[in-house]
């Protein structure tokens, strides 16, 4: 073949191209040899084109075609031909045509594959995948799979759309350092030893938090960055050691502007990449209401099953577990003025749930430290709505009370009633909220018209009391601005203080966290003092930021949506590993390049590291 450079991709030919001479480059997806007639599915990232080697091809081309195997990388020269009507493949963008090959050149052959690039489906339609470590070991092959290519393509489009939107709003993209000073944050730092400063270390940033605030002091009033962040914490499906944030900060702003800017950015991203219209404004839910109604500060709102206060039931029967929750008087209940007795009405499923299935739900509640999951079913004993009875679980305690319980909880025939009672309001909410989330999945309660449900969680508690250390801690970080109405009572009543902070939630995941920031050094010192940070300790950890605030710091605030998690949710994946080109596994390791790995002894000496224990 004289010219092997492609003239078209494998995804662009249509019936309008019939008769054209073309050159395709790509990988052999599969072949079919029908005895003198060979069909080749040729794939690149743009799509698949069927190549046909027939009677008109030379003997040499037929010989090459018969030798082809999966993942051979080849060039094909040929003429575009229309498929017969009966052979049109409506599932392929190029399904109306095929290319009749006149020449084929093999760039490279391929060894036998460790797993199939083509999708293998079970009878129920689910895709069979090899184990994750095998996929990560041969990640360059895994990335050839069409779903993985679509994930990475969407990631690129979302990143572009982000830059496009924020730049149009006057934001400047500014890079911040990746070698920084270690400061106390939510997770362990990754440390980098210094060769020229023996015994001293850089830290990889958990976020650009301090630097973006310094940019506000510097006068850059609208900053953003597609920021790489690093946290040494236990991995899970939506976390890994290195991740990416859409990091934003604004000066001379308020909460409303930050929220509306983020809403506008998400609307632009979803419209330009998925052609999906988000609402003009996202729901807003106070933190206490989110826990009280959904049992979580990141509720999945694609279904509308709310938890209810069941305090009244403690007075209807001599059931001690309920009395304990209703009469709870600990710090948690006093702080939130909410009951520790919560109920969930699951509509029209009582006949579907066996005792064993209810016990499985109880196991979910106990995972979140609930003492148990009380339950009973609403059954009919007659032809009217008043002819109702309770069955199973704790029903014997409420015999004769059916009308009152059902009226107050809005329960009807064939409903399943679930209860969690605990002295700790938040524990009771969290446990029953986990049951709610499981029910949403088990019963597929999601509204198909509500594919992406965003919500803002606002009015978070500023402080949390640590019973072990008998001291107050900040719920977010120490630079969060307390809401102004609480400034006079910060020291006298820390438990009542709410922060000017906000989380963006999507489909049951926290997608972003942000806040307005403290810009007054005196207010900052008060926060340090409440959480037990001495002036010396604060100076050692954050001295450069505190110092900067003495030179006219503007009011400012920001937010940082997680890019990996956003793409994961947009693609309906369950792990961010699926949307990162080369992720680490759940042990924070890469099976492909075998990192982390031992290093040469001389490198350690250069870094003044004397002790290096490693298993052989």
Coordinates of C-alpha atoms in Angstrom, one line a residue:
X1 CA 0.0 0.0 0.0
X2 CA 1.6 3.3 -1.1
X3 CA -0.2 5.5 1.4
X4 CA -1.3 4.0 4.7
X5 CA -2.3 7.3 6.4
X6 CA -6.1 7.3 7.0
X7 CA -8.3 9.6 5.0
X8 CA -11.4 8.9 7.2
X9 CA -12.1 7.5 10.6
X10 CA -14.1 4.3 11.3
X11 CA -17.1 6.2 12.5
X12 CA -17.8 8.8 9.8
X13 CA -18.7 7.0 6.6
X14 CA -22.4 7.1 5.4
X15 CA -24.4 6.2 2.3
X16 CA -23.5 9.6 0.9
X17 CA -19.9 8.3 0.6
X18 CA -20.7 5.4 -1.6
X19 CA -18.1 5.1 -4.5
X20 CA -15.4 7.0 -2.6
X21 CA -11.9 5.5 -2.3
X22 CA -10.8 5.7 1.3
X23 CA -8.0 4.6 3.7
X24 CA -9.0 3.4 7.2
X25 CA -6.6 2.8 10.1
X26 CA -7.6 0.9 13.3
X27 CA -7.8 -2.4 15.2
X28 CA -9.4 -5.6 14.1
X29 CA -12.4 -6.1 16.4
X30 CA -13.4 -9.4 14.9
X31 CA -13.4 -11.3 11.6
X32 CA -15.7 -13.7 9.8
X33 CA -14.3 -16.0 7.1
X34 CA -17.2 -17.4 5.0
X35 CA -14.9 -19.2 2.6
X36 CA -13.7 -16.8 0.0
X37 CA -15.5 -13.9 1.6
X38 CA -14.0 -12.3 4.7
X39 CA -15.7 -9.6 6.8
X40 CA -13.6 -7.5 9.1
X41 CA -15.0 -5.2 11.8
X42 CA -12.4 -2.4 12.0
X43 CA -12.5 -0.2 15.1
X44 CA -11.0 3.1 16.3
X45 CA -12.2 5.5 18.9
X46 CA -14.7 7.1 16.5
X47 CA -16.6 3.9 15.7
X48 CA -16.6 0.7 13.7
X49 CA -16.7 0.1 9.9
X50 CA -17.3 -3.2 8.2
X51 CA -14.6 -4.1 5.7
X52 CA -15.4 -6.8 3.1
X53 CA -12.7 -8.8 1.2
X54 CA -14.5 -10.5 -1.8
X55 CA -13.9 -12.0 -5.2
X56 CA -12.5 -8.7 -6.6
X57 CA -9.7 -8.6 -4.1
X58 CA -6.2 -9.9 -5.1
X59 CA -5.0 -13.2 -3.8
X60 CA -2.4 -11.3 -1.6
X61 CA -5.2 -9.2 0.0
X62 CA -7.3 -12.4 0.6
X63 CA -4.3 -14.1 2.2
X64 CA -3.7 -11.1 4.5
X65 CA -7.4 -10.9 5.4
X66 CA -7.5 -14.6 6.3
X67 CA -4.5 -14.2 8.6
X68 CA -6.0 -11.3 10.7
X69 CA -6.8 -11.8 14.3
X70 CA -8.3 -9.7 17.1
X71 CA -6.4 -6.5 17.8
X72 CA -4.1 -6.6 14.9
X73 CA -3.5 -2.9 14.0
X74 CA -3.9 -2.4 10.2
X75 CA -4.5 -0.1 7.3
X76 CA -7.3 -0.8 4.8
X77 CA -7.6 0.8 1.4
X78 CA -10.9 0.3 -0.4
X79 CA -14.1 1.7 -2.0
X80 CA -17.2 2.5 0.0
X81 CA -20.2 0.4 -1.1
X82 CA -23.8 0.4 0.0
X83 CA -25.1 -2.7 1.9
X84 CA -28.1 -4.5 0.7
X85 CA -31.3 -3.5 2.5
X86 CA -31.4 -6.8 4.3
X87 CA -27.8 -6.4 5.5
X88 CA -28.2 -2.9 6.9
X89 CA -27.1 -2.7 10.6
X90 CA -29.3 -0.1 12.3
X91 CA -27.3 -0.4 15.5
X92 CA -24.1 1.0 13.8
X93 CA -23.6 4.6 12.7
X94 CA -21.9 3.2 9.6
X95 CA -24.4 0.3 9.2
X96 CA -25.6 1.3 5.8
X97 CA -22.2 0.9 4.1
X98 CA -19.1 -1.3 4.0
X99 CA -15.7 -0.9 2.5
X100 CA -14.7 -3.3 -0.2
X101 CA -10.9 -3.7 0.4
X102 CA -8.4 -3.4 -2.4
X103 CA -5.4 -3.5 -0.2
X104 CA -4.5 -4.3 3.5
X105 CA -1.3 -3.6 5.4
X106 CA -0.6 -5.0 8.9
X107 CA 1.1 -2.4 11.1
X108 CA 1.5 -4.7 14.0
X109 CA 0.2 -8.1 15.2
X110 CA -1.3 -8.8 18.6
X111 CA -0.6 -11.5 21.2
X112 CA -3.5 -13.5 22.6
X113 CA -5.5 -11.1 24.7
X114 CA -5.7 -11.5 28.5
X115 CA -9.4 -10.6 28.2
X116 CA -11.9 -9.8 25.5
X117 CA -12.1 -6.2 24.2
X118 CA -15.6 -7.0 22.9
X119 CA -18.4 -6.9 25.4
X120 CA -19.5 -10.3 26.9
X121 CA -23.1 -10.2 28.1
X122 CA -25.0 -12.5 30.3
X123 CA -28.6 -13.5 29.6
X124 CA -30.0 -10.7 31.8
X125 CA -28.1 -8.2 29.6
X126 CA -25.4 -7.3 32.2
X127 CA -21.8 -7.0 31.0
X128 CA -19.3 -9.5 32.2
X129 CA -16.0 -7.8 33.1
X130 CA -12.7 -9.4 34.3
X131 CA -11.6 -8.6 37.8
X132 CA -10.4 -5.0 38.3
X133 CA -6.7 -5.8 38.9
X134 CA -6.5 -7.6 35.6
X135 CA -8.1 -4.7 33.9
X136 CA -5.7 -2.3 35.6
X137 CA -2.7 -4.4 34.7
X138 CA -3.6 -4.2 31.1
X139 CA -5.3 -0.8 31.3
X140 CA -4.2 0.2 27.8
X141 CA -6.3 -2.7 26.5
X142 CA -9.2 -2.0 28.9
X143 CA -9.3 1.6 27.5
X144 CA -9.9 0.2 24.0
X145 CA -13.4 -1.0 25.2
X146 CA -16.1 1.3 23.9
X147 CA -17.6 2.1 27.3
X148 CA -14.2 3.2 28.7
X149 CA -13.5 5.3 25.6
X150 CA -16.9 7.0 26.0
X151 CA -16.0 7.7 29.7
X152 CA -12.7 9.3 28.8
X153 CA -14.2 11.3 25.9
X154 CA -17.0 12.7 28.2
X155 CA -14.3 13.6 30.7
X156 CA -12.5 15.6 28.1
X157 CA -15.7 17.3 26.9
X158 CA -16.7 18.2 30.5
X159 CA -13.3 19.7 31.2
X160 CA -13.6 21.8 28.1
X161 CA -17.1 22.9 28.9
X162 CA -16.0 23.9 32.4
X163 CA -13.2 26.1 31.0
X164 CA -15.6 27.5 28.4
X165 CA -18.2 28.5 31.0
X166 CA -15.9 29.9 33.7
X167 CA -13.8 31.9 31.2
X168 CA -16.9 33.4 29.8
X169 CA -17.8 34.6 33.3
X170 CA -14.5 36.4 33.8
X171 CA -12.6 33.6 35.7
X172 CA -8.9 33.3 35.3
X173 CA -7.3 29.8 35.3
X174 CA -4.3 30.0 37.6
X175 CA -2.1 27.1 38.7
X176 CA -1.1 26.7 42.3
X177 CA 1.9 24.6 43.6
X178 CA 1.9 20.9 44.0
X179 CA 4.9 21.0 46.4
X180 CA 3.5 22.8 49.5
X181 CA 3.9 22.9 53.3
X182 CA 2.1 20.2 55.2
X183 CA -0.9 21.6 57.1
X184 CA -3.5 19.8 59.2
X185 CA -6.4 18.8 57.1
X186 CA -9.0 16.0 56.9
X187 CA -6.6 13.2 55.7
X188 CA -3.0 12.2 55.8
X189 CA -0.6 14.1 53.5
X190 CA 1.6 12.5 50.9
X191 CA 5.1 13.7 51.7
X192 CA 8.0 14.3 49.4
X193 CA 11.5 14.4 51.0
X194 CA 13.8 17.3 50.0
X195 CA 17.3 16.5 48.9
X196 CA 18.6 20.0 49.4
X197 CA 16.9 20.5 52.8
X198 CA 17.8 17.4 54.7
X199 CA 15.1 16.2 57.1
X200 CA 12.5 18.5 55.6
X201 CA 9.5 17.5 53.4
X202 CA 7.1 18.9 50.9
X203 CA 3.5 17.9 51.0
X204 CA 1.3 17.2 48.0
X205 CA -1.9 19.3 48.3
X206 CA -5.1 17.8 49.5
X207 CA -6.7 20.8 47.9
X208 CA -5.5 24.3 46.8
X209 CA -7.5 25.8 49.7
X210 CA -4.9 28.1 51.2
X211 CA -3.4 29.2 47.9
X212 CA -6.7 30.1 46.3
X213 CA -7.5 32.2 49.3
X214 CA -4.1 33.9 48.9
X215 CA -5.0 34.6 45.3
X216 CA -8.1 36.5 46.6
X217 CA -5.8 38.6 48.8
X218 CA -3.6 39.1 45.7
X219 CA -6.5 40.8 43.9
X220 CA -7.5 38.0 41.4
X221 CA -11.2 38.1 42.1
X222 CA -12.3 35.1 40.0
X223 CA -10.0 32.1 40.0
X224 CA -10.5 28.5 38.8
X225 CA -8.3 25.5 38.3
X226 CA -8.7 21.9 37.1
X227 CA -6.7 21.0 40.2
X228 CA -4.9 17.7 41.0
X229 CA -5.3 16.8 44.7
X230 CA -3.8 14.0 46.8
X231 CA -5.0 12.4 50.0
X232 CA -3.5 9.4 51.8
X233 CA -6.7 7.8 52.9
X234 CA -8.4 4.4 52.6
X235 CA -9.7 4.0 49.0
X236 CA -13.3 3.3 48.1
X237 CA -15.5 3.4 44.9
X238 CA -15.7 7.2 44.7
X239 CA -12.2 8.0 46.2
X240 CA -8.6 7.3 45.3
X241 CA -5.2 8.7 46.3
X242 CA -5.0 11.3 43.4
X243 CA -8.1 13.0 42.1
X244 CA -9.2 16.1 40.3
X245 CA -11.4 19.1 41.4
X246 CA -12.9 21.9 39.6
X247 CA -11.6 24.5 42.1
X248 CA -13.2 27.9 42.2
X249 CA -12.9 31.0 44.4
X250 CA -14.5 34.5 44.2
X251 CA -13.9 37.8 45.9
X252 CA -16.5 40.5 46.9
X253 CA -19.1 37.8 46.7
X254 CA -21.7 36.0 48.8
X255 CA -23.2 32.6 49.1
X256 CA -25.9 33.3 46.5
X257 CA -23.4 34.2 43.8
X258 CA -21.3 31.1 44.4
X259 CA -24.4 28.9 44.3
X260 CA -25.8 30.5 41.2
X261 CA -22.4 30.4 39.4
X262 CA -22.1 26.7 40.1
X263 CA -25.7 26.0 39.0
X264 CA -24.9 27.9 35.7
X265 CA -21.7 25.9 35.2
X266 CA -23.5 22.6 35.7
X267 CA -26.3 23.6 33.4
X268 CA -23.8 24.5 30.7
X269 CA -21.8 21.2 31.2
X270 CA -24.9 19.0 31.0
X271 CA -26.4 20.8 28.1
X272 CA -23.2 20.9 26.0
X273 CA -22.1 17.4 26.7
X274 CA -25.3 15.3 27.2
X275 CA -27.9 17.7 25.8
X276 CA -29.6 17.4 29.1
X277 CA -31.6 20.3 30.6
X278 CA -31.1 20.9 34.3
X279 CA -33.5 23.1 36.3
X280 CA -32.7 26.8 36.5
X281 CA -32.4 26.5 40.3
X282 CA -31.5 23.5 42.4
X283 CA -33.3 22.4 45.5
X284 CA -32.1 23.8 48.8
X285 CA -32.3 21.8 52.0
X286 CA -31.1 22.7 55.5
X287 CA -28.7 20.2 57.0
X288 CA -31.0 19.3 59.9
X289 CA -33.9 18.8 57.5
X290 CA -31.8 16.6 55.2
X291 CA -31.0 14.3 58.1
X292 CA -34.5 14.4 59.6
X293 CA -36.3 13.6 56.3
X294 CA -33.7 11.5 54.4
X295 CA -31.2 10.4 57.0
X296 CA -28.2 11.8 55.2
X297 CA -26.5 15.1 54.3
X298 CA -26.2 13.8 50.7
X299 CA -29.7 12.4 50.1
X300 CA -30.8 10.7 46.9
X301 CA -33.8 12.7 45.8
X302 CA -34.7 10.8 42.7
X303 CA -37.4 9.2 44.9
X304 CA -39.7 10.9 47.4
X305 CA -39.9 8.5 50.4
X306 CA -39.4 10.7 53.5
X307 CA -38.8 9.6 57.0
X308 CA -41.2 10.8 59.7
X309 CA -41.2 11.7 63.4
X310 CA -42.8 8.8 65.2
X311 CA -42.6 10.2 68.8
X312 CA -46.3 9.8 69.3
X313 CA -45.9 6.0 69.1
X314 CA -44.0 6.0 72.4
X315 CA -47.2 7.0 74.2
X316 CA -49.5 4.5 72.4
X317 CA -47.8 1.3 73.7
X318 CA -45.6 -0.1 76.4
X319 CA -42.6 -0.6 74.1
X320 CA -39.4 0.4 75.9
X321 CA -37.2 0.8 72.8
X322 CA -39.5 3.5 71.4
X323 CA -39.8 5.2 74.8
X324 CA -36.0 5.5 74.9
X325 CA -35.8 7.2 71.5
X326 CA -38.7 9.5 72.2
X327 CA -37.4 10.6 75.6
X328 CA -33.8 11.1 74.4
X329 CA -32.2 14.1 76.1
X330 CA -28.5 14.0 75.3
X331 CA -26.4 16.7 73.8
X332 CA -27.3 15.6 70.2
X333 CA -31.1 15.9 70.8
X334 CA -30.8 19.2 72.7
X335 CA -28.6 20.6 70.0
X336 CA -31.1 19.8 67.2
X337 CA -34.4 19.6 69.1
X338 CA -35.4 16.5 67.2
X339 CA -36.7 13.1 68.2
X340 CA -34.7 9.9 68.1
X341 CA -37.7 7.9 67.0
X342 CA -38.0 7.8 63.2
X343 CA -40.4 6.0 60.9
X344 CA -40.5 5.1 57.2
X345 CA -43.6 4.1 55.3
X346 CA -42.8 1.9 52.3
X347 CA -45.8 2.0 50.1
X348 CA -47.6 -1.2 48.8
X349 CA -44.8 -3.7 49.4
X350 CA -45.8 -5.6 52.5
X351 CA -46.8 -8.6 50.5
X352 CA -43.4 -8.6 48.7
X353 CA -41.3 -8.6 51.9
X354 CA -40.6 -11.8 53.8
X355 CA -39.2 -11.8 57.4
X356 CA -35.8 -12.7 55.9
X357 CA -35.9 -9.7 53.6
X358 CA -36.8 -7.4 56.5
X359 CA -33.9 -8.9 58.4
X360 CA -31.6 -8.0 55.6
X361 CA -32.8 -4.4 55.9
X362 CA -32.2 -4.6 59.7
X363 CA -28.6 -5.6 58.9
X364 CA -28.2 -2.4 56.9
X365 CA -29.5 -0.4 59.9
X366 CA -27.2 -2.2 62.3
X367 CA -24.2 -1.4 60.1
X368 CA -24.9 2.2 61.0
X369 CA -25.0 1.3 64.8
X370 CA -28.8 1.1 65.2
X371 CA -29.8 -1.3 67.9
X372 CA -32.4 -2.8 65.6
X373 CA -35.1 -2.2 63.0
X374 CA -38.6 -2.5 64.3
X375 CA -41.3 -3.3 61.7
X376 CA -44.9 -4.3 61.0
X377 CA -47.1 -4.7 58.0
X378 CA -50.5 -3.1 57.3
X379 CA -53.0 -5.7 56.2
X380 CA -56.7 -5.6 55.4
X381 CA -59.4 -7.4 57.5
X382 CA -62.4 -6.2 55.6
X383 CA -63.6 -4.1 52.6
X384 CA -63.2 -0.6 54.0
X385 CA -60.2 1.5 54.8
X386 CA -61.0 1.3 58.5
X387 CA -60.6 -2.5 58.4
X388 CA -56.9 -2.5 58.9
X389 CA -54.6 -4.5 61.2
X390 CA -50.9 -4.8 61.9
X391 CA -49.0 -8.0 61.3
X392 CA -45.5 -9.3 62.1
X393 CA -42.7 -7.6 64.0
X394 CA -43.9 -5.3 66.8
X395 CA -47.6 -5.6 65.8
X396 CA -48.7 -7.1 69.1
X397 CA -47.8 -3.8 70.9
X398 CA -50.1 -1.8 68.6
X399 CA -53.1 -4.0 68.3
X400 CA -56.2 -1.8 68.4
X401 CA -54.1 1.3 67.6
X402 CA -54.1 0.8 63.8
X403 CA -56.3 3.7 62.9
X404 CA -54.4 6.3 64.8
X405 CA -50.9 5.0 63.7
X406 CA -51.9 4.8 60.0
X407 CA -53.6 8.2 60.1
X408 CA -50.6 10.0 61.5
X409 CA -48.1 8.2 59.3
X410 CA -50.2 8.2 56.1
X411 CA -50.1 4.4 56.0
X412 CA -52.5 2.3 54.0
X413 CA -53.2 -1.4 53.2
X414 CA -50.2 -3.4 52.2
X415 CA -47.7 -0.8 53.4
X416 CA -44.5 -1.8 55.3
X417 CA -43.7 0.3 58.4
X418 CA -40.1 0.5 59.5
X419 CA -38.8 2.2 62.7
X420 CA -35.4 3.1 64.3
X421 CA -35.2 4.4 67.8
X422 CA -32.1 5.7 69.5
X423 CA -31.1 8.3 72.1
X424 CA -28.9 9.9 69.4
X425 CA -31.1 11.7 66.9
X426 CA -28.4 11.7 64.2
X427 CA -27.6 8.0 64.6
X428 CA -31.3 7.1 64.3
X429 CA -31.7 9.2 61.2
X430 CA -28.5 7.9 59.6
X431 CA -29.5 4.2 60.2
X432 CA -33.0 4.6 58.8
X433 CA -31.7 6.7 56.0
X434 CA -29.4 3.9 55.0
X435 CA -32.4 1.6 54.9
X436 CA -34.2 4.2 52.7
X437 CA -31.3 4.2 50.3
X438 CA -31.3 0.4 50.1
X439 CA -35.0 0.3 49.5
X440 CA -34.6 2.8 46.6
X441 CA -32.1 0.5 45.0
X442 CA -34.0 -2.8 45.7
X443 CA -37.3 -1.5 44.6
X444 CA -36.0 0.7 41.8
X445 CA -37.9 3.7 43.1
X446 CA -36.0 6.2 41.0
X447 CA -38.1 8.6 38.8
X448 CA -37.0 7.9 35.2
X449 CA -37.7 11.5 34.3
X450 CA -35.4 12.7 37.1
X451 CA -32.1 11.2 35.9
X452 CA -29.9 13.8 37.6
X453 CA -31.2 15.4 40.7
X454 CA -29.1 18.1 42.2
X455 CA -29.6 19.7 45.6
X456 CA -27.8 22.2 47.8
X457 CA -27.4 21.3 51.5
X458 CA -27.0 24.5 53.5
X459 CA -27.0 25.7 57.2
X460 CA -24.5 23.1 58.4
X461 CA -23.4 23.0 62.1
X462 CA -20.1 24.9 62.4
X463 CA -18.8 22.9 65.3
X464 CA -19.0 19.3 66.4
X465 CA -18.3 18.1 70.0
X466 CA -15.7 15.4 70.4
X467 CA -16.8 13.3 73.4
X468 CA -13.4 11.5 73.5
X469 CA -11.3 14.7 73.8
X470 CA -14.1 16.7 75.5
X471 CA -13.5 19.5 73.0
X472 CA -15.1 21.3 70.0
X473 CA -13.9 20.7 66.4
X474 CA -14.9 22.4 63.2
X475 CA -17.2 20.3 60.9
X476 CA -15.6 21.7 57.8
X477 CA -12.3 23.6 58.0
X478 CA -11.2 26.4 60.3
X479 CA -11.3 29.1 57.6
X480 CA -15.1 28.7 57.1
X481 CA -17.1 31.8 57.9
X482 CA -19.7 31.4 60.7
X483 CA -23.0 32.9 59.8
X484 CA -23.0 36.4 61.0
X485 CA -26.0 36.0 63.4
X486 CA -23.9 33.7 65.6
X487 CA -20.7 35.9 65.9
X488 CA -21.7 37.3 69.3
X489 CA -22.3 33.8 70.8
X490 CA -19.4 31.8 69.3
X491 CA -17.7 31.1 72.6
X492 CA -20.8 30.9 74.8
X493 CA -22.8 28.5 72.6
X494 CA -20.7 26.8 70.0
X495 CA -23.2 24.0 69.4
X496 CA -25.8 26.4 68.0
X497 CA -23.5 28.0 65.5
X498 CA -24.2 27.4 61.8
X499 CA -21.6 27.9 59.1
X500 CA -21.9 29.8 55.9
X501 CA -21.1 26.6 54.0
X502 CA -22.8 24.5 51.5
X503 CA -22.6 21.1 49.8
X504 CA -23.8 20.2 46.3
X505 CA -25.4 16.8 46.2
X506 CA -26.2 14.7 43.1
X507 CA -28.1 11.4 43.2
X508 CA -27.0 10.6 46.7
X509 CA -23.4 11.6 46.4
X510 CA -21.6 14.7 47.7
X511 CA -20.4 16.3 44.5
X512 CA -18.9 19.6 45.9
X513 CA -18.2 21.3 49.1
X514 CA -17.6 25.0 49.7
X515 CA -18.0 27.9 52.0
X516 CA -17.6 31.6 52.5
X517 CA -14.2 32.2 54.1
X518 CA -13.1 34.2 57.2
X519 CA -11.1 37.3 56.1
X520 CA -10.9 39.0 59.5
X521 CA -7.8 38.0 61.5
X522 CA -9.5 38.6 64.8
X523 CA -12.5 36.4 64.0
X524 CA -10.0 33.7 62.8
X525 CA -8.2 33.8 66.1
X526 CA -11.5 33.3 67.9
X527 CA -12.1 30.1 65.9
X528 CA -8.6 28.9 66.6
X529 CA -9.1 29.4 70.3
X530 CA -12.5 27.6 70.4
X531 CA -11.0 24.5 68.8
X532 CA -7.9 24.6 71.0
X533 CA -5.4 25.9 68.6
X534 CA -2.9 28.1 70.5
X535 CA -1.4 31.1 68.8
X536 CA 1.9 29.3 68.4
X537 CA 0.3 26.2 66.8
X538 CA -1.8 28.3 64.5
X539 CA 1.2 30.3 63.5
X540 CA 3.3 27.2 62.8
X541 CA 0.5 25.6 60.7
X542 CA -1.1 28.6 58.9
X543 CA 1.2 31.5 59.7
X544 CA 1.6 32.6 56.0
X545 CA -2.2 32.8 55.5
X546 CA -2.9 34.6 58.8
X547 CA -0.1 37.0 57.9
X548 CA -1.6 37.7 54.5
X549 CA -5.0 38.5 56.0
X550 CA -3.4 41.4 57.8
X551 CA -3.0 43.3 54.5
X552 CA -6.6 44.0 53.5
X553 CA -8.2 40.6 52.7
X554 CA -11.4 40.9 50.7
X555 CA -14.5 38.9 51.6
X556 CA -14.4 35.7 49.5
X557 CA -15.7 32.2 49.1
X558 CA -15.6 29.3 46.8
X559 CA -16.4 25.7 46.0
X560 CA -14.7 22.6 44.5
X561 CA -16.8 20.1 42.6
X562 CA -15.1 16.7 42.1
X563 CA -14.5 16.2 38.4
X564 CA -14.0 12.4 38.7
X565 CA -17.2 11.9 40.7
X566 CA -19.1 14.2 38.3
X567 CA -18.1 12.1 35.3
X568 CA -18.9 8.9 37.2
X569 CA -22.4 10.1 37.9
X570 CA -23.0 11.4 34.4
X571 CA -22.0 8.0 33.0
X572 CA -23.9 6.1 35.7
X573 CA -20.8 4.3 36.8
X574 CA -20.3 3.0 40.4
X575 CA -16.6 3.8 40.8
X576 CA -14.4 6.8 39.8
X577 CA -11.9 4.2 38.6
X578 CA -14.1 3.8 35.5
X579 CA -13.6 7.5 34.5
X580 CA -9.9 8.0 35.2
X581 CA -7.5 6.8 32.5
X582 CA -4.9 5.3 34.8
X583 CA -6.3 4.9 38.3
X584 CA -4.9 3.1 41.4
X585 CA -6.7 0.1 42.8
X586 CA -8.3 -0.1 46.2
X587 CA -4.9 -0.7 47.8
X588 CA -3.6 2.6 46.3
X589 CA -1.4 0.6 43.8
X590 CA -1.1 0.4 40.1
X591 CA -0.8 -3.3 38.8
X592 CA 0.2 -2.0 35.4
X593 CA 3.5 -0.1 36.3
X594 CA 3.8 -1.7 39.7
X595 CA 3.9 1.5 41.7
X596 CA 4.5 2.2 44.5
X597 CA 7.9 0.4 44.1
X598 CA 11.2 0.2 45.8
X599 CA 13.9 2.7 44.7
X600 CA 17.6 2.5 44.4
X601 CA 19.5 2.8 47.6
X602 CA 21.5 5.7 46.3
X603 CA 18.3 7.7 45.7
X604 CA 17.5 7.2 49.4
X605 CA 20.9 8.3 50.5
X606 CA 20.5 11.4 48.3
X607 CA 17.3 12.2 50.2
X608 CA 18.9 11.6 53.6
X609 CA 16.6 8.6 54.3
X610 CA 18.4 6.1 56.4
X611 CA 15.7 3.6 57.3
X612 CA 13.8 1.9 54.5
X613 CA 12.1 -1.4 55.4
X614 CA 10.4 -3.3 52.6
X615 CA 9.2 -6.9 52.2
X616 CA 11.2 -8.8 49.6

